[in-house]
Amino acid sequence: MAKSGTTTQGLRAAIERSGYYPALVAEAVEAAVGGEAITSYVVHQETTFDANEVRRHVTVLVLTPHRFIVSHTDEQSADTSSPSPYATTSTESVKLDRISSVVVSRVVANPESYTPGTLPREVVLTIGWGAVSRIDLEPAACGDPNCDADHGYTGNATADDLSLRVSDAGDGPDTVRQTLAFAQALSEAIAATAAPTR
């Protein structure tokens, strides 16, 4: 379940409510935030099923006046590298002026009768800052159906650093609302960073 807010105490409380290794997650996130004020945050826990195993994953997004911080924590079963189950936590700190895109995709039921202010049933928040790019290639072709020449390849490069999906059915309406609020706060912070100073 995602939680959004604007204080260090609120962030810690949201991490604890997620119930997912709260001491580990909080320590990693608080170390990344340091002494900066927290403008907004979202804590999202996701449970997935992998063959015969249930795996949990928590994503914490934090916005400060100067940075966007993302933290991921995953649990792993015992394997050849570790005789006991373990968790991995990573944090990344991104300066706001490096963020190149914030995409908010909304899925709305019955769009013909949509009323402004109605929450979407699903939201996908995608944030790009150039750390991860996906390249989709396909053979290039010309307009001649009889041409068998090699025209090389064509494709698209897409920034795909972070994608967070929340839904009303799976996460509840508060989660959808909080994710939209975080996306708006992030977009406004990026716009303020990009605005020329006078």
PDB file of C-alpha atoms in Angstrom:
ATOM      1  CA  MET A   1       0.000   0.000   0.000  1.00  0.00           C
ATOM      2  CA  ALA A   2       1.370   3.399  -0.903  1.00  0.00           C
ATOM      3  CA  LYS A   3       1.580   6.223   1.585  1.00  0.00           C
ATOM      4  CA  SER A   4       2.348   9.827   0.789  1.00  0.00           C
ATOM      5  CA  GLY A   5       3.327  12.713   3.014  1.00  0.00           C
ATOM      6  CA  THR A   6       5.821  15.422   3.762  1.00  0.00           C
ATOM      7  CA  THR A   7       7.703  14.719   7.005  1.00  0.00           C
ATOM      8  CA  THR A   8      10.536  12.478   8.120  1.00  0.00           C
ATOM      9  CA  GLN A   9       8.339  11.069  10.898  1.00  0.00           C
ATOM     10  CA  GLY A  10       5.528  10.476   8.404  1.00  0.00           C
ATOM     11  CA  LEU A  11       7.915   8.702   6.054  1.00  0.00           C
ATOM     12  CA  ARG A  12       9.158   6.416   8.817  1.00  0.00           C
ATOM     13  CA  ALA A  13       5.578   5.687   9.911  1.00  0.00           C
ATOM     14  CA  ALA A  14       4.571   4.812   6.324  1.00  0.00           C
ATOM     15  CA  ILE A  15       7.556   2.459   6.019  1.00  0.00           C
ATOM     16  CA  GLU A  16       6.633   0.810   9.315  1.00  0.00           C
ATOM     17  CA  ARG A  17       2.983   0.433   8.224  1.00  0.00           C
ATOM     18  CA  SER A  18       4.117  -1.344   5.073  1.00  0.00           C
ATOM     19  CA  GLY A  19       5.429  -4.077   7.377  1.00  0.00           C
ATOM     20  CA  TYR A  20       8.245  -4.948   5.020  1.00  0.00           C
ATOM     21  CA  TYR A  21      11.568  -5.033   6.877  1.00  0.00           C
ATOM     22  CA  PRO A  22      10.889  -1.516   8.195  1.00  0.00           C
ATOM     23  CA  ALA A  23      14.187  -1.067  10.067  1.00  0.00           C
ATOM     24  CA  LEU A  24      16.216  -2.021   6.973  1.00  0.00           C
ATOM     25  CA  VAL A  25      14.164   0.077   4.552  1.00  0.00           C
ATOM     26  CA  ALA A  26      14.020   3.130   6.839  1.00  0.00           C
ATOM     27  CA  GLU A  27      17.758   3.110   7.503  1.00  0.00           C
ATOM     28  CA  ALA A  28      18.601   2.976   3.792  1.00  0.00           C
ATOM     29  CA  VAL A  29      16.123   5.717   2.854  1.00  0.00           C
ATOM     30  CA  GLU A  30      17.035   8.019   5.746  1.00  0.00           C
ATOM     31  CA  ALA A  31      20.733   7.680   4.933  1.00  0.00           C
ATOM     32  CA  ALA A  32      20.018   8.718   1.321  1.00  0.00           C
ATOM     33  CA  VAL A  33      17.838  11.664   2.373  1.00  0.00           C
ATOM     34  CA  GLY A  34      20.404  12.901   4.894  1.00  0.00           C
ATOM     35  CA  GLY A  35      19.488  16.229   6.462  1.00  0.00           C
ATOM     36  CA  GLU A  36      17.304  17.492   3.618  1.00  0.00           C
ATOM     37  CA  ALA A  37      13.656  18.339   4.153  1.00  0.00           C
ATOM     38  CA  ILE A  38      11.119  15.956   2.651  1.00  0.00           C
ATOM     39  CA  THR A  39       8.676  17.567   0.235  1.00  0.00           C
ATOM     40  CA  SER A  40       6.705  14.427  -0.662  1.00  0.00           C
ATOM     41  CA  TYR A  41       7.023  10.651  -0.598  1.00  0.00           C
ATOM     42  CA  VAL A  42       5.321   7.424  -1.594  1.00  0.00           C
ATOM     43  CA  VAL A  43       5.847   3.975  -0.061  1.00  0.00           C
ATOM     44  CA  HIS A  44       4.554   1.128  -2.228  1.00  0.00           C
ATOM     45  CA  GLN A  45       4.696  -2.556  -1.404  1.00  0.00           C
ATOM     46  CA  GLU A  46       4.157  -5.098  -4.150  1.00  0.00           C
ATOM     47  CA  THR A  47       3.747  -8.848  -3.766  1.00  0.00           C
ATOM     48  CA  THR A  48       4.527 -11.091  -6.736  1.00  0.00           C
ATOM     49  CA  PHE A  49       4.334 -14.818  -7.296  1.00  0.00           C
ATOM     50  CA  ASP A  50       7.391 -16.494  -8.810  1.00  0.00           C
ATOM     51  CA  ALA A  51       6.826 -20.199  -9.518  1.00  0.00           C
ATOM     52  CA  ASN A  52       6.167 -21.662  -6.039  1.00  0.00           C
ATOM     53  CA  GLU A  53       7.437 -18.623  -4.132  1.00  0.00           C
ATOM     54  CA  VAL A  54       5.871 -15.421  -2.913  1.00  0.00           C
ATOM     55  CA  ARG A  55       8.213 -12.444  -3.213  1.00  0.00           C
ATOM     56  CA  ARG A  56       7.745  -9.005  -1.776  1.00  0.00           C
ATOM     57  CA  HIS A  57       9.182  -5.758  -3.078  1.00  0.00           C
ATOM     58  CA  VAL A  58       8.940  -2.264  -1.632  1.00  0.00           C
ATOM     59  CA  THR A  59       9.608   0.944  -3.518  1.00  0.00           C
ATOM     60  CA  VAL A  60      10.076   4.221  -1.658  1.00  0.00           C
ATOM     61  CA  LEU A  61      10.066   7.477  -3.619  1.00  0.00           C
ATOM     62  CA  VAL A  62      11.158  10.633  -1.829  1.00  0.00           C
ATOM     63  CA  LEU A  63      11.189  14.204  -3.090  1.00  0.00           C
ATOM     64  CA  THR A  64      13.404  16.803  -1.412  1.00  0.00           C
ATOM     65  CA  PRO A  65      13.911  20.418  -2.505  1.00  0.00           C
ATOM     66  CA  HIS A  66      16.925  19.384  -4.616  1.00  0.00           C
ATOM     67  CA  ARG A  67      16.719  15.620  -5.253  1.00  0.00           C
ATOM     68  CA  PHE A  68      14.524  12.693  -6.177  1.00  0.00           C
ATOM     69  CA  ILE A  69      15.432   9.559  -4.230  1.00  0.00           C
ATOM     70  CA  VAL A  70      14.283   6.073  -5.147  1.00  0.00           C
ATOM     71  CA  SER A  71      14.801   3.004  -2.996  1.00  0.00           C
ATOM     72  CA  HIS A  72      14.054  -0.621  -3.829  1.00  0.00           C
ATOM     73  CA  THR A  73      14.126  -3.526  -1.399  1.00  0.00           C
ATOM     74  CA  ASP A  74      13.655  -7.132  -2.509  1.00  0.00           C
ATOM     75  CA  GLU A  75      13.677 -10.364  -0.572  1.00  0.00           C
ATOM     76  CA  GLN A  76      15.410 -13.450  -1.922  1.00  0.00           C
ATOM     77  CA  SER A  77      15.233 -17.103  -0.979  1.00  0.00           C
ATOM     78  CA  ALA A  78      18.281 -19.060   0.076  1.00  0.00           C
ATOM     79  CA  ASP A  79      20.420 -19.992  -2.894  1.00  0.00           C
ATOM     80  CA  THR A  80      23.942 -21.086  -3.760  1.00  0.00           C
ATOM     81  CA  SER A  81      25.351 -17.705  -2.699  1.00  0.00           C
ATOM     82  CA  SER A  82      23.531 -17.616   0.654  1.00  0.00           C
ATOM     83  CA  PRO A  83      22.358 -20.507   2.844  1.00  0.00           C
ATOM     84  CA  SER A  84      19.621 -18.321   4.399  1.00  0.00           C
ATOM     85  CA  PRO A  85      17.009 -15.956   2.924  1.00  0.00           C
ATOM     86  CA  TYR A  86      18.232 -12.394   2.425  1.00  0.00           C
ATOM     87  CA  ALA A  87      17.107  -8.950   1.290  1.00  0.00           C
ATOM     88  CA  THR A  88      18.785  -6.440  -0.984  1.00  0.00           C
ATOM     89  CA  THR A  89      18.239  -2.710  -0.687  1.00  0.00           C
ATOM     90  CA  SER A  90      19.399  -0.081  -3.141  1.00  0.00           C
ATOM     91  CA  THR A  91      18.953   3.682  -3.176  1.00  0.00           C
ATOM     92  CA  GLU A  92      19.579   6.147  -5.952  1.00  0.00           C
ATOM     93  CA  SER A  93      19.702   9.915  -5.577  1.00  0.00           C
ATOM     94  CA  VAL A  94      18.943  12.008  -8.665  1.00  0.00           C
ATOM     95  CA  LYS A  95      19.302  15.785  -8.933  1.00  0.00           C
ATOM     96  CA  LEU A  96      15.999  17.291 -10.039  1.00  0.00           C
ATOM     97  CA  ASP A  97      17.554  18.937 -13.081  1.00  0.00           C
ATOM     98  CA  ARG A  98      18.553  15.498 -14.411  1.00  0.00           C
ATOM     99  CA  ILE A  99      14.983  14.212 -14.596  1.00  0.00           C
ATOM    100  CA  SER A 100      13.985  14.300 -18.238  1.00  0.00           C
ATOM    101  CA  SER A 101      10.407  13.033 -18.051  1.00  0.00           C
ATOM    102  CA  VAL A 102       7.529  12.351 -15.695  1.00  0.00           C
ATOM    103  CA  VAL A 103       4.778  10.359 -17.379  1.00  0.00           C
ATOM    104  CA  VAL A 104       1.454   9.742 -15.660  1.00  0.00           C
ATOM    105  CA  SER A 105      -0.791   7.225 -17.416  1.00  0.00           C
ATOM    106  CA  ARG A 106      -4.360   7.045 -16.147  1.00  0.00           C
ATOM    107  CA  VAL A 107      -6.880   4.283 -16.814  1.00  0.00           C
ATOM    108  CA  VAL A 108     -10.448   5.554 -16.461  1.00  0.00           C
ATOM    109  CA  ALA A 109     -13.590   3.413 -16.576  1.00  0.00           C
ATOM    110  CA  ASN A 110     -16.571   4.643 -18.610  1.00  0.00           C
ATOM    111  CA  PRO A 111     -14.807   7.650 -20.141  1.00  0.00           C
ATOM    112  CA  GLU A 112     -18.011   8.850 -21.799  1.00  0.00           C
ATOM    113  CA  SER A 113     -19.429   9.714 -18.371  1.00  0.00           C
ATOM    114  CA  TYR A 114     -16.173  10.892 -16.772  1.00  0.00           C
ATOM    115  CA  THR A 115     -16.541  13.661 -14.200  1.00  0.00           C
ATOM    116  CA  PRO A 116     -13.507  15.870 -13.514  1.00  0.00           C
ATOM    117  CA  GLY A 117     -11.922  14.961 -10.189  1.00  0.00           C
ATOM    118  CA  THR A 118     -12.902  11.287 -10.359  1.00  0.00           C
ATOM    119  CA  LEU A 119      -9.972   9.047  -9.493  1.00  0.00           C
ATOM    120  CA  PRO A 120      -8.682   6.765 -12.229  1.00  0.00           C
ATOM    121  CA  ARG A 121      -8.936   3.049 -11.553  1.00  0.00           C
ATOM    122  CA  GLU A 122      -5.225   2.659 -12.317  1.00  0.00           C
ATOM    123  CA  VAL A 123      -2.193   4.953 -12.495  1.00  0.00           C
ATOM    124  CA  VAL A 124       1.252   4.207 -13.915  1.00  0.00           C
ATOM    125  CA  LEU A 125       3.948   6.704 -12.941  1.00  0.00           C
ATOM    126  CA  THR A 126       7.055   6.528 -15.148  1.00  0.00           C
ATOM    127  CA  ILE A 127      10.078   8.679 -14.355  1.00  0.00           C
ATOM    128  CA  GLY A 128      13.111   8.964 -16.624  1.00  0.00           C
ATOM    129  CA  TRP A 129      16.510  10.449 -15.845  1.00  0.00           C
ATOM    130  CA  GLY A 130      18.768   8.661 -18.316  1.00  0.00           C
ATOM    131  CA  ALA A 131      20.171   5.899 -16.144  1.00  0.00           C
ATOM    132  CA  VAL A 132      18.279   3.142 -17.977  1.00  0.00           C
ATOM    133  CA  SER A 133      17.197   3.245 -21.606  1.00  0.00           C
ATOM    134  CA  ARG A 134      15.387   0.624 -23.626  1.00  0.00           C
ATOM    135  CA  ILE A 135      16.115   0.298 -27.339  1.00  0.00           C
ATOM    136  CA  ASP A 136      13.555  -1.398 -29.572  1.00  0.00           C
ATOM    137  CA  LEU A 137      14.979  -2.275 -32.992  1.00  0.00           C
ATOM    138  CA  GLU A 138      13.393  -3.750 -36.084  1.00  0.00           C
ATOM    139  CA  PRO A 139      14.591  -4.241 -39.638  1.00  0.00           C
ATOM    140  CA  ALA A 140      14.067  -1.138 -41.755  1.00  0.00           C
ATOM    141  CA  ALA A 141      12.188  -1.457 -45.015  1.00  0.00           C
ATOM    142  CA  CYS A 142      11.371   0.684 -48.015  1.00  0.00           C
ATOM    143  CA  GLY A 143       8.011   1.105 -49.722  1.00  0.00           C
ATOM    144  CA  ASP A 144       8.828  -1.330 -52.556  1.00  0.00           C
ATOM    145  CA  PRO A 145       7.232  -4.732 -51.770  1.00  0.00           C
ATOM    146  CA  ASN A 146       9.662  -6.464 -54.206  1.00  0.00           C
ATOM    147  CA  CYS A 147      12.814  -4.937 -52.678  1.00  0.00           C
ATOM    148  CA  ASP A 148      15.093  -7.427 -50.942  1.00  0.00           C
ATOM    149  CA  ALA A 149      17.919  -5.013 -50.116  1.00  0.00           C
ATOM    150  CA  ASP A 150      19.248  -4.655 -46.584  1.00  0.00           C
ATOM    151  CA  HIS A 151      18.022  -1.291 -45.280  1.00  0.00           C
ATOM    152  CA  GLY A 152      19.604  -1.647 -41.841  1.00  0.00           C
ATOM    153  CA  TYR A 153      17.577  -1.163 -38.706  1.00  0.00           C
ATOM    154  CA  THR A 154      15.231   1.405 -37.293  1.00  0.00           C
ATOM    155  CA  GLY A 155      14.052   1.799 -33.740  1.00  0.00           C
ATOM    156  CA  ASN A 156      13.294   3.860 -30.699  1.00  0.00           C
ATOM    157  CA  ALA A 157      15.218   4.619 -27.528  1.00  0.00           C
ATOM    158  CA  THR A 158      12.998   5.089 -24.492  1.00  0.00           C
ATOM    159  CA  ALA A 159      14.018   6.297 -21.036  1.00  0.00           C
ATOM    160  CA  ASP A 160      12.629   3.731 -18.629  1.00  0.00           C
ATOM    161  CA  ASP A 161      14.299   4.262 -15.268  1.00  0.00           C
ATOM    162  CA  LEU A 162      11.291   3.764 -13.002  1.00  0.00           C
ATOM    163  CA  SER A 163       7.737   2.617 -13.521  1.00  0.00           C
ATOM    164  CA  LEU A 164       5.313   2.362 -10.589  1.00  0.00           C
ATOM    165  CA  ARG A 165       1.817   0.935 -11.142  1.00  0.00           C
ATOM    166  CA  VAL A 166      -0.973   1.341  -8.598  1.00  0.00           C
ATOM    167  CA  SER A 167      -4.635   0.477  -8.915  1.00  0.00           C
ATOM    168  CA  ASP A 168      -7.836   1.140  -7.035  1.00  0.00           C
ATOM    169  CA  ALA A 169      -8.683  -2.575  -6.931  1.00  0.00           C
ATOM    170  CA  GLY A 170      -5.252  -3.756  -5.786  1.00  0.00           C
ATOM    171  CA  ASP A 171      -3.988  -0.861  -3.672  1.00  0.00           C
ATOM    172  CA  GLY A 172      -7.062   1.195  -2.797  1.00  0.00           C
ATOM    173  CA  PRO A 173      -8.200   4.708  -3.705  1.00  0.00           C
ATOM    174  CA  ASP A 174      -5.835   6.395  -1.215  1.00  0.00           C
ATOM    175  CA  THR A 175      -2.865   4.849  -2.998  1.00  0.00           C
ATOM    176  CA  VAL A 176      -4.041   6.126  -6.372  1.00  0.00           C
ATOM    177  CA  ARG A 177      -4.627   9.598  -4.921  1.00  0.00           C
ATOM    178  CA  GLN A 178      -1.221   9.635  -3.199  1.00  0.00           C
ATOM    179  CA  THR A 179       0.626   8.560  -6.323  1.00  0.00           C
ATOM    180  CA  LEU A 180      -1.040  11.336  -8.315  1.00  0.00           C
ATOM    181  CA  ALA A 181      -0.129  13.863  -5.585  1.00  0.00           C
ATOM    182  CA  PHE A 182       3.510  12.723  -5.640  1.00  0.00           C
ATOM    183  CA  ALA A 183       3.631  12.946  -9.443  1.00  0.00           C
ATOM    184  CA  GLN A 184       2.240  16.482  -9.318  1.00  0.00           C
ATOM    185  CA  ALA A 185       4.731  17.542  -6.609  1.00  0.00           C
ATOM    186  CA  LEU A 186       7.602  16.078  -8.634  1.00  0.00           C
ATOM    187  CA  SER A 187       6.469  17.776 -11.855  1.00  0.00           C
ATOM    188  CA  GLU A 188       6.118  21.122 -10.071  1.00  0.00           C
ATOM    189  CA  ALA A 189       9.581  20.770  -8.485  1.00  0.00           C
ATOM    190  CA  ILE A 190      11.145  19.996 -11.869  1.00  0.00           C
ATOM    191  CA  ALA A 191       9.388  22.982 -13.463  1.00  0.00           C
ATOM    192  CA  ALA A 192      10.619  25.258 -10.654  1.00  0.00           C
ATOM    193  CA  THR A 193      14.167  23.949 -11.109  1.00  0.00           C
ATOM    194  CA  ALA A 194      14.028  24.581 -14.855  1.00  0.00           C
ATOM    195  CA  ALA A 195      12.511  28.063 -14.533  1.00  0.00           C
ATOM    196  CA  PRO A 196      14.959  30.870 -15.339  1.00  0.00           C
ATOM    197  CA  THR A 197      16.100  32.908 -12.368  1.00  0.00           C
ATOM    198  CA  ARG A 198      15.627  36.665 -12.473  1.00  0.00           C
TER     199      ARG A 198
END
